[in-house]
PDB file of C-alpha atoms in Angstrom:
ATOM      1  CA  UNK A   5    -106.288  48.961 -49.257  1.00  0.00           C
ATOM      2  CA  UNK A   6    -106.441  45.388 -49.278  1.00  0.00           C
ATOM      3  CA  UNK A   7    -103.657  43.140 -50.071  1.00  0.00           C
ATOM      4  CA  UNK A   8    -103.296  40.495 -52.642  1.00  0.00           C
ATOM      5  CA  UNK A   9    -101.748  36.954 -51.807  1.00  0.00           C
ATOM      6  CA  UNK A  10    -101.312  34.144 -54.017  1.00  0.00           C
ATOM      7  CA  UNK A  11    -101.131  31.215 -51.874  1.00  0.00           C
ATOM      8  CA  UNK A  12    -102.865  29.841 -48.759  1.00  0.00           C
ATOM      9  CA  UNK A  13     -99.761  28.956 -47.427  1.00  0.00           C
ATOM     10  CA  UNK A  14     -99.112  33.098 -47.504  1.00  0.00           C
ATOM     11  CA  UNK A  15    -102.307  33.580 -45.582  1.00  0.00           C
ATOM     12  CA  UNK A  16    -102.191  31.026 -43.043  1.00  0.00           C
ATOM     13  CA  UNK A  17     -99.311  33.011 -40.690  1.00  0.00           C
ATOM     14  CA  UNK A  18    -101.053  36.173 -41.185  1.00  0.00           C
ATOM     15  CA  UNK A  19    -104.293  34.866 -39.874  1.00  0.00           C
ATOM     16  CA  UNK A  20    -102.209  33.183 -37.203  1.00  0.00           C
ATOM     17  CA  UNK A  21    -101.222  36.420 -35.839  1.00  0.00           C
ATOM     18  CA  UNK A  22    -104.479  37.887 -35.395  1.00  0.00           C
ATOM     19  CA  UNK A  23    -105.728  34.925 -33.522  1.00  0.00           C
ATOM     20  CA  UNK A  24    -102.536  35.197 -30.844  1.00  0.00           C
ATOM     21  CA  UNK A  25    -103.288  38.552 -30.485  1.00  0.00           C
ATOM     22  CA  UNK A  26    -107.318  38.464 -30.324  1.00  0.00           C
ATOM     23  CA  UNK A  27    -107.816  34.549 -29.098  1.00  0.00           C
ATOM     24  CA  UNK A  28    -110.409  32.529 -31.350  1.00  0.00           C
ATOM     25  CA  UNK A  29    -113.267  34.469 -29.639  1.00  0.00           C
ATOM     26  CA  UNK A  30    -112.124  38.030 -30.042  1.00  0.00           C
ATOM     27  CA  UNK A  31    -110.907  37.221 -34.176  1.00  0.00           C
ATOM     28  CA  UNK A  32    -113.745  38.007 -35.555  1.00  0.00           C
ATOM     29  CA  UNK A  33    -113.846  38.113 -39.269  1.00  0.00           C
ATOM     30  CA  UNK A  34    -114.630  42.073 -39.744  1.00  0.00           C
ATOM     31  CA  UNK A  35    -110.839  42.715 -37.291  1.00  0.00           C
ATOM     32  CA  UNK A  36    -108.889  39.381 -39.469  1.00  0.00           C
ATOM     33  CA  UNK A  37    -109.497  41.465 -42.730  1.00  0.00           C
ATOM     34  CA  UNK A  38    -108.825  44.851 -41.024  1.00  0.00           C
ATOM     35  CA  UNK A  39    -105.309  43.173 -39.259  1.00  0.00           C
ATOM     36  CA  UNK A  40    -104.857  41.073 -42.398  1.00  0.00           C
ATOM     37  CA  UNK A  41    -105.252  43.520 -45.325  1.00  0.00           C
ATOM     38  CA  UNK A  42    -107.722  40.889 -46.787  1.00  0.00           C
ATOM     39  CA  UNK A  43    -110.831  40.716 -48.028  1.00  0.00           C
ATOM     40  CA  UNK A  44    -113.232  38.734 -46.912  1.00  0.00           C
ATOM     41  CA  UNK A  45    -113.891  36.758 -50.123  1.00  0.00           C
ATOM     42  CA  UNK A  46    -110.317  36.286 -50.124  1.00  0.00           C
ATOM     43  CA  UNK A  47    -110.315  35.089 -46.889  1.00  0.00           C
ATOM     44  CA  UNK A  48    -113.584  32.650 -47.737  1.00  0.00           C
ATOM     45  CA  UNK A  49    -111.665  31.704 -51.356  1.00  0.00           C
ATOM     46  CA  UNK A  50    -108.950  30.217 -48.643  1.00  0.00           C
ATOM     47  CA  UNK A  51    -111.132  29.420 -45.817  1.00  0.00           C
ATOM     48  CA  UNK A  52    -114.709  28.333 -46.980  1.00  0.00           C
ATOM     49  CA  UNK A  53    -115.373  27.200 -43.462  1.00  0.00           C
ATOM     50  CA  UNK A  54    -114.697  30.272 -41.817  1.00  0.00           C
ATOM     51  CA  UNK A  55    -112.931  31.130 -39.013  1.00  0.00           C
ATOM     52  CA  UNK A  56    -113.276  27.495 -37.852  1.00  0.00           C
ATOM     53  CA  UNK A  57    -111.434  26.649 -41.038  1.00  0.00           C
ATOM     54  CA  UNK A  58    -108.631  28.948 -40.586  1.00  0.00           C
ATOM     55  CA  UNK A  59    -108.257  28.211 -37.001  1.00  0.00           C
ATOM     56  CA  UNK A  60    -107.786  24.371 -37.647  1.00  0.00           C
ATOM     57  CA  UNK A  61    -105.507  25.421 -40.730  1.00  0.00           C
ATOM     58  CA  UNK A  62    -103.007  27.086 -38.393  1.00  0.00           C
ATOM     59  CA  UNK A  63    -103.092  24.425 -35.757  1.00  0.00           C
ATOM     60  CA  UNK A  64    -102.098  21.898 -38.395  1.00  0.00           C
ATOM     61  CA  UNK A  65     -99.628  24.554 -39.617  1.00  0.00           C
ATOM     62  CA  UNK A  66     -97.927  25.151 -36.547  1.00  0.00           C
ATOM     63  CA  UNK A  67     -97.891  21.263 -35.873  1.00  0.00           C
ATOM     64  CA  UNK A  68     -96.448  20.614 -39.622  1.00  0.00           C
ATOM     65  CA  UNK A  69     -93.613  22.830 -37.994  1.00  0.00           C
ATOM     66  CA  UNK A  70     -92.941  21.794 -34.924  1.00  0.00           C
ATOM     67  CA  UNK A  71     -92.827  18.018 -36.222  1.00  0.00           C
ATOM     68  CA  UNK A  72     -90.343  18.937 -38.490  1.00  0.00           C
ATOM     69  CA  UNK A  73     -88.082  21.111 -36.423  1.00  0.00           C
ATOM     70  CA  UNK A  74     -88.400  19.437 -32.868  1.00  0.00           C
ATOM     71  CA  UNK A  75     -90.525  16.403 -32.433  1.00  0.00           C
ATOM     72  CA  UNK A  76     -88.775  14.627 -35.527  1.00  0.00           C
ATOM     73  CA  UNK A  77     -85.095  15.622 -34.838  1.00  0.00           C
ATOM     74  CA  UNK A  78     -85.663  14.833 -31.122  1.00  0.00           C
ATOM     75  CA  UNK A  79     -87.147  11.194 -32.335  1.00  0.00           C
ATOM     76  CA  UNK A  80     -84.503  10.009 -34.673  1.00  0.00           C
ATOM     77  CA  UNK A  81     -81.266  12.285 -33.930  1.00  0.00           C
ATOM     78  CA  UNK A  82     -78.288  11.935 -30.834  1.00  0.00           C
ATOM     79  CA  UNK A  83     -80.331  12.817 -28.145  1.00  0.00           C
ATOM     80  CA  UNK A  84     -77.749  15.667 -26.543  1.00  0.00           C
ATOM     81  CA  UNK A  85     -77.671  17.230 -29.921  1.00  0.00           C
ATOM     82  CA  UNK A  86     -81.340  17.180 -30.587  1.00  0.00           C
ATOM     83  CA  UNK A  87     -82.012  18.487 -27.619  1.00  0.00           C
ATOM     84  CA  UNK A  88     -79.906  21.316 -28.024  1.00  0.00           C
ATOM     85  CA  UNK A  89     -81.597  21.839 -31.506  1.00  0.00           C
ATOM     86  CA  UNK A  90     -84.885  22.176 -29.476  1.00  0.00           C
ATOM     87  CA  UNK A  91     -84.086  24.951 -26.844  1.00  0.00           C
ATOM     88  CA  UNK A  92     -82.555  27.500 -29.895  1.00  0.00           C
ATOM     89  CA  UNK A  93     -85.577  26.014 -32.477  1.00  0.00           C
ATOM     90  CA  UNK A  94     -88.250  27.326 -29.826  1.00  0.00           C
ATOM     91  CA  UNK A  95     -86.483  30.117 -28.753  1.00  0.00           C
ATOM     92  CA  UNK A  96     -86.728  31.703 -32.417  1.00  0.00           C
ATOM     93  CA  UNK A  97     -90.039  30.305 -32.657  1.00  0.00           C
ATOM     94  CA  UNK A  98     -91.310  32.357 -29.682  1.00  0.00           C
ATOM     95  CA  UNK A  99     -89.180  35.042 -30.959  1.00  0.00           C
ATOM     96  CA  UNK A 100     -87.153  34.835 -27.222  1.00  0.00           C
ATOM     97  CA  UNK A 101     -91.082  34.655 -25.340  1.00  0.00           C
ATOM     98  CA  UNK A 102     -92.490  37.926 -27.100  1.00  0.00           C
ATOM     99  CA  UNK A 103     -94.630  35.505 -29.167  1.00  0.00           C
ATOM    100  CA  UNK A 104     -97.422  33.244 -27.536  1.00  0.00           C
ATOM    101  CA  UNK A 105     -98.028  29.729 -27.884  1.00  0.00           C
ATOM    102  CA  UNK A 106    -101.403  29.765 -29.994  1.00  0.00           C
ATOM    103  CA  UNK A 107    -101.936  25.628 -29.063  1.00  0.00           C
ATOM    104  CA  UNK A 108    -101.703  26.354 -25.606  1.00  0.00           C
ATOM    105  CA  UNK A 109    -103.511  29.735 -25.831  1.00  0.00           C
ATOM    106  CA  UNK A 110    -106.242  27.819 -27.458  1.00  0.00           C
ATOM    107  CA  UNK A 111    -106.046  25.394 -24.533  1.00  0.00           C
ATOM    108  CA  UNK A 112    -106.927  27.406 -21.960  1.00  0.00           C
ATOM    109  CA  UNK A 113    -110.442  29.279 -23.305  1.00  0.00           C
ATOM    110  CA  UNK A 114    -113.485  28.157 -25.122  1.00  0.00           C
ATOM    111  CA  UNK A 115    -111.350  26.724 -27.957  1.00  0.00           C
ATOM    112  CA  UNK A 116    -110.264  23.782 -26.722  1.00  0.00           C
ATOM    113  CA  UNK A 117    -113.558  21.377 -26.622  1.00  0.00           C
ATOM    114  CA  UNK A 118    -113.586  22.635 -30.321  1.00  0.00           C
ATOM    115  CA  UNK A 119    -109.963  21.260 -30.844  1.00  0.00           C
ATOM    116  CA  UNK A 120    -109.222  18.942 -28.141  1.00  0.00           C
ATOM    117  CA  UNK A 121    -107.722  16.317 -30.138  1.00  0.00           C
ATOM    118  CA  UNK A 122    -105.437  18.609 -31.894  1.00  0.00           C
ATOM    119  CA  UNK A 123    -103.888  20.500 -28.687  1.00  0.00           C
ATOM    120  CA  UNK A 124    -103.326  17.141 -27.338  1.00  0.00           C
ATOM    121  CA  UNK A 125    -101.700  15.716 -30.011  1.00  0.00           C
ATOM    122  CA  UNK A 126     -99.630  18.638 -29.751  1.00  0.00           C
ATOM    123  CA  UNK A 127     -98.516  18.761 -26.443  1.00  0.00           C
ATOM    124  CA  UNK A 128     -98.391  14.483 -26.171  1.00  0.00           C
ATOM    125  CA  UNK A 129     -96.252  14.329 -29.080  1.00  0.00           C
ATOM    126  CA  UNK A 130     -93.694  17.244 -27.927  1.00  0.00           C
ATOM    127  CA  UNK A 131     -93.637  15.183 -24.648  1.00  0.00           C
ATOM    128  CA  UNK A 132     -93.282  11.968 -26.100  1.00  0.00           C
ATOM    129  CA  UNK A 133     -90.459  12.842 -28.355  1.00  0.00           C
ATOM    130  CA  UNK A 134     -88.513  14.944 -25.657  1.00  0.00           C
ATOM    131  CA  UNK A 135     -88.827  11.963 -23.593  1.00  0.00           C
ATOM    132  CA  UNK A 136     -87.751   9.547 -26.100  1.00  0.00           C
ATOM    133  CA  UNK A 137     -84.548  11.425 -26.467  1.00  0.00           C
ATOM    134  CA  UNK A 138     -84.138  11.764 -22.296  1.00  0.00           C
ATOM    135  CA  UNK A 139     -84.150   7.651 -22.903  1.00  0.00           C
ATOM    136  CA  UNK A 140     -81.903   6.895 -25.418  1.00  0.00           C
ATOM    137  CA  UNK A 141     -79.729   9.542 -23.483  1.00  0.00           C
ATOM    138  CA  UNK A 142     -80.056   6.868 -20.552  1.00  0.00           C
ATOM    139  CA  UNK A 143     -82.933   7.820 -18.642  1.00  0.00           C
ATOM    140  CA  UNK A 144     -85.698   5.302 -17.793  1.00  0.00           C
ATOM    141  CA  UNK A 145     -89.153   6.031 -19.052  1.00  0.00           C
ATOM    142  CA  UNK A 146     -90.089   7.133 -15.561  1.00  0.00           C
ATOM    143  CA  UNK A 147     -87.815   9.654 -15.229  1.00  0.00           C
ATOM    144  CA  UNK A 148     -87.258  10.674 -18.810  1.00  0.00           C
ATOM    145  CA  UNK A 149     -91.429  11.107 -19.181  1.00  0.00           C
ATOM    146  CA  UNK A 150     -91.204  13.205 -15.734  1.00  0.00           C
ATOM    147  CA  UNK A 151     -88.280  15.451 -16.969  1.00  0.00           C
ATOM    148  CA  UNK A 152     -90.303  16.459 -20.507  1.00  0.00           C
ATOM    149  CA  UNK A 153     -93.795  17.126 -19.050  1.00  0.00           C
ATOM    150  CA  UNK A 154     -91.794  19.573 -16.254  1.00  0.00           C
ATOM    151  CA  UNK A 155     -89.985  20.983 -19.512  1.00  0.00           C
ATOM    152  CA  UNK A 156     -92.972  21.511 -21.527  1.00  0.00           C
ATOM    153  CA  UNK A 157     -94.993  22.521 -18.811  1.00  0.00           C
ATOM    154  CA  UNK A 158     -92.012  25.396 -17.766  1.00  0.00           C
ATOM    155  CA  UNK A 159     -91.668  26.500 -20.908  1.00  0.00           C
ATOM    156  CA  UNK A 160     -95.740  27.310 -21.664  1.00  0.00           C
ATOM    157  CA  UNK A 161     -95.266  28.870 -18.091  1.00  0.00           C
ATOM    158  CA  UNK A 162     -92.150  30.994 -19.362  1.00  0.00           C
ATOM    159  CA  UNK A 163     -93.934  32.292 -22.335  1.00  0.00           C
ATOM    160  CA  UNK A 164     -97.257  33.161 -20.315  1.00  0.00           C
ATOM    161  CA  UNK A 165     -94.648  35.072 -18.153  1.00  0.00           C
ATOM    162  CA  UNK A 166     -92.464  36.778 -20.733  1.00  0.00           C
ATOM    163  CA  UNK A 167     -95.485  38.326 -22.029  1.00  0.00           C
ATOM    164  CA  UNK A 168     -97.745  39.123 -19.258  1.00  0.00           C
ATOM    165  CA  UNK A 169     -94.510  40.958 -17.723  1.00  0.00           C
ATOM    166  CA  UNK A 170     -93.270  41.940 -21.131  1.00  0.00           C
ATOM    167  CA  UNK A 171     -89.876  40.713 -20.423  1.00  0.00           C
ATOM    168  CA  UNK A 172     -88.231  38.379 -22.787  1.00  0.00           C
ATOM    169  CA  UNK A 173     -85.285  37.308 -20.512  1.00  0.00           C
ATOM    170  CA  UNK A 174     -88.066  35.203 -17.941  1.00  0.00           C
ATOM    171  CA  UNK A 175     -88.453  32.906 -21.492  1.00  0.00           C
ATOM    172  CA  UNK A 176     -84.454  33.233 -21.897  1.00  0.00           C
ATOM    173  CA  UNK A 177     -84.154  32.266 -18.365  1.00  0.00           C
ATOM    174  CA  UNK A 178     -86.332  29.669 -18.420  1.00  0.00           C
ATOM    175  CA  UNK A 179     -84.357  27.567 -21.823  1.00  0.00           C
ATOM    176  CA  UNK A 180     -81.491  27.501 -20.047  1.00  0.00           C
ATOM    177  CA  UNK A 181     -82.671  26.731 -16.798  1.00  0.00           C
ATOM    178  CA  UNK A 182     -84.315  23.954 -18.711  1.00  0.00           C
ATOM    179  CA  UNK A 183     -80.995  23.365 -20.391  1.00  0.00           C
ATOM    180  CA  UNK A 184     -78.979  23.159 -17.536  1.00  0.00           C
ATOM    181  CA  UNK A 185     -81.256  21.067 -15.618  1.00  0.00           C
ATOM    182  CA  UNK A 186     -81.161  18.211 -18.513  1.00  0.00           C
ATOM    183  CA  UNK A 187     -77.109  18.910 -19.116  1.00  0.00           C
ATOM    184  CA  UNK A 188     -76.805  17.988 -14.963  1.00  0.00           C
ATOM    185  CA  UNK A 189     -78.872  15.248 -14.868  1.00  0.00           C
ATOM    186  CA  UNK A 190     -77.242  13.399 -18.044  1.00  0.00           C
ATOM    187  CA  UNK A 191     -73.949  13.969 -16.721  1.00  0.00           C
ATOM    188  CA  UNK A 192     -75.072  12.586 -13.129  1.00  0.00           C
ATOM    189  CA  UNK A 193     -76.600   9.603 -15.241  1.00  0.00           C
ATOM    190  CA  UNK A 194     -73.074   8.758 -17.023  1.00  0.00           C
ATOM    191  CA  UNK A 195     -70.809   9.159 -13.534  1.00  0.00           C
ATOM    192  CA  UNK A 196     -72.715   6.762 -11.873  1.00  0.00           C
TER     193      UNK A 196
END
């Protein structure tokens, strides 16, 4: 039986599902409605383009999100604090590592000449603003950008490792690793 939505905004994290579970490649558009519950004229009503569409859609989506919950607060709020906001703001977002990055999945197969500039917006922005906090937090831009592309990198590594072992204390364990490695280093900054 197929379901009835109202809203795009309704079908955009159900579609997202499918396509961390399947990749781009494996979602076709006979297993979205199956997954989904929706037609495919629903599914075209949303998407005209296609999967294309809908993959795009959620990209922007999950940016939209992660501007608003990390990348902004780490821009314009106290740097220890925002930081803090950002290791318990991913770790519900990857539901503790049990939930894969979709950007960075998309980065590593066929998807990404088809969304290049949106991946790396993505990950250049998440760096950017992490390392604008490290900054104002005292850190020069050498270190500070060194410190967020290790952090970003680590955590993409976590969640590849959280699920391939399905084990969601290697994503834990990796946050406040992360956590503690920032928290030493700022306090080593202010006793010198």
């Amino acid at each position: 039986m197929t379901r009835t939505v109202f809203e795009k905004a309704d079908v955009i994290p159900m579609v997202a599902e499918v396509f961390r579970e399947l990749g781009y490649e494996g979602a076709s558009m006979s297993k979205i409605t199956a997954r989904t519950r929706l037609s495919k004229g629903s599914l075209y009503y949303f998407f005209p383009g296609g999967k294309e569409e809908m993959a795009a859609e959620i990209l922007a989506h999950i940016d939209k999100w992660f501007i608003s919950n990390v990348f902004e607060p780490l821009e314009r709020d106290e740097p220890h604090a925002a930081i803090q906001n950002m290791w318990r703001e991913i770790d519900v977002y990857f539901r503790s590592g049990q939930r894969i990055c979709l950007i960075g999945a998309f980065a590593l197969d066929e998807t990404r000449d088809r969304f290049a500039s949106m991946i790396r917006q993505y990950f250049k922005r998440w760096i950017d603003s992490l390392s604008a906090a490290i900054v104002r937090a005292g850190a020069s831009i050498e270190v500070a950008a060194k410190i967020s592309e290790e952090a970003i990198g680590r955590i993409q590594g976590g969640l590849i490792l959280s699920r391939a072992l399905n084990d969601e204390t290697i994503f834990e364990r990796t946050l406040v690793g992360l956590a503690e490695r920032i928290t030493e280093f700022f306090e080593a900054t202010h006793h010198d």
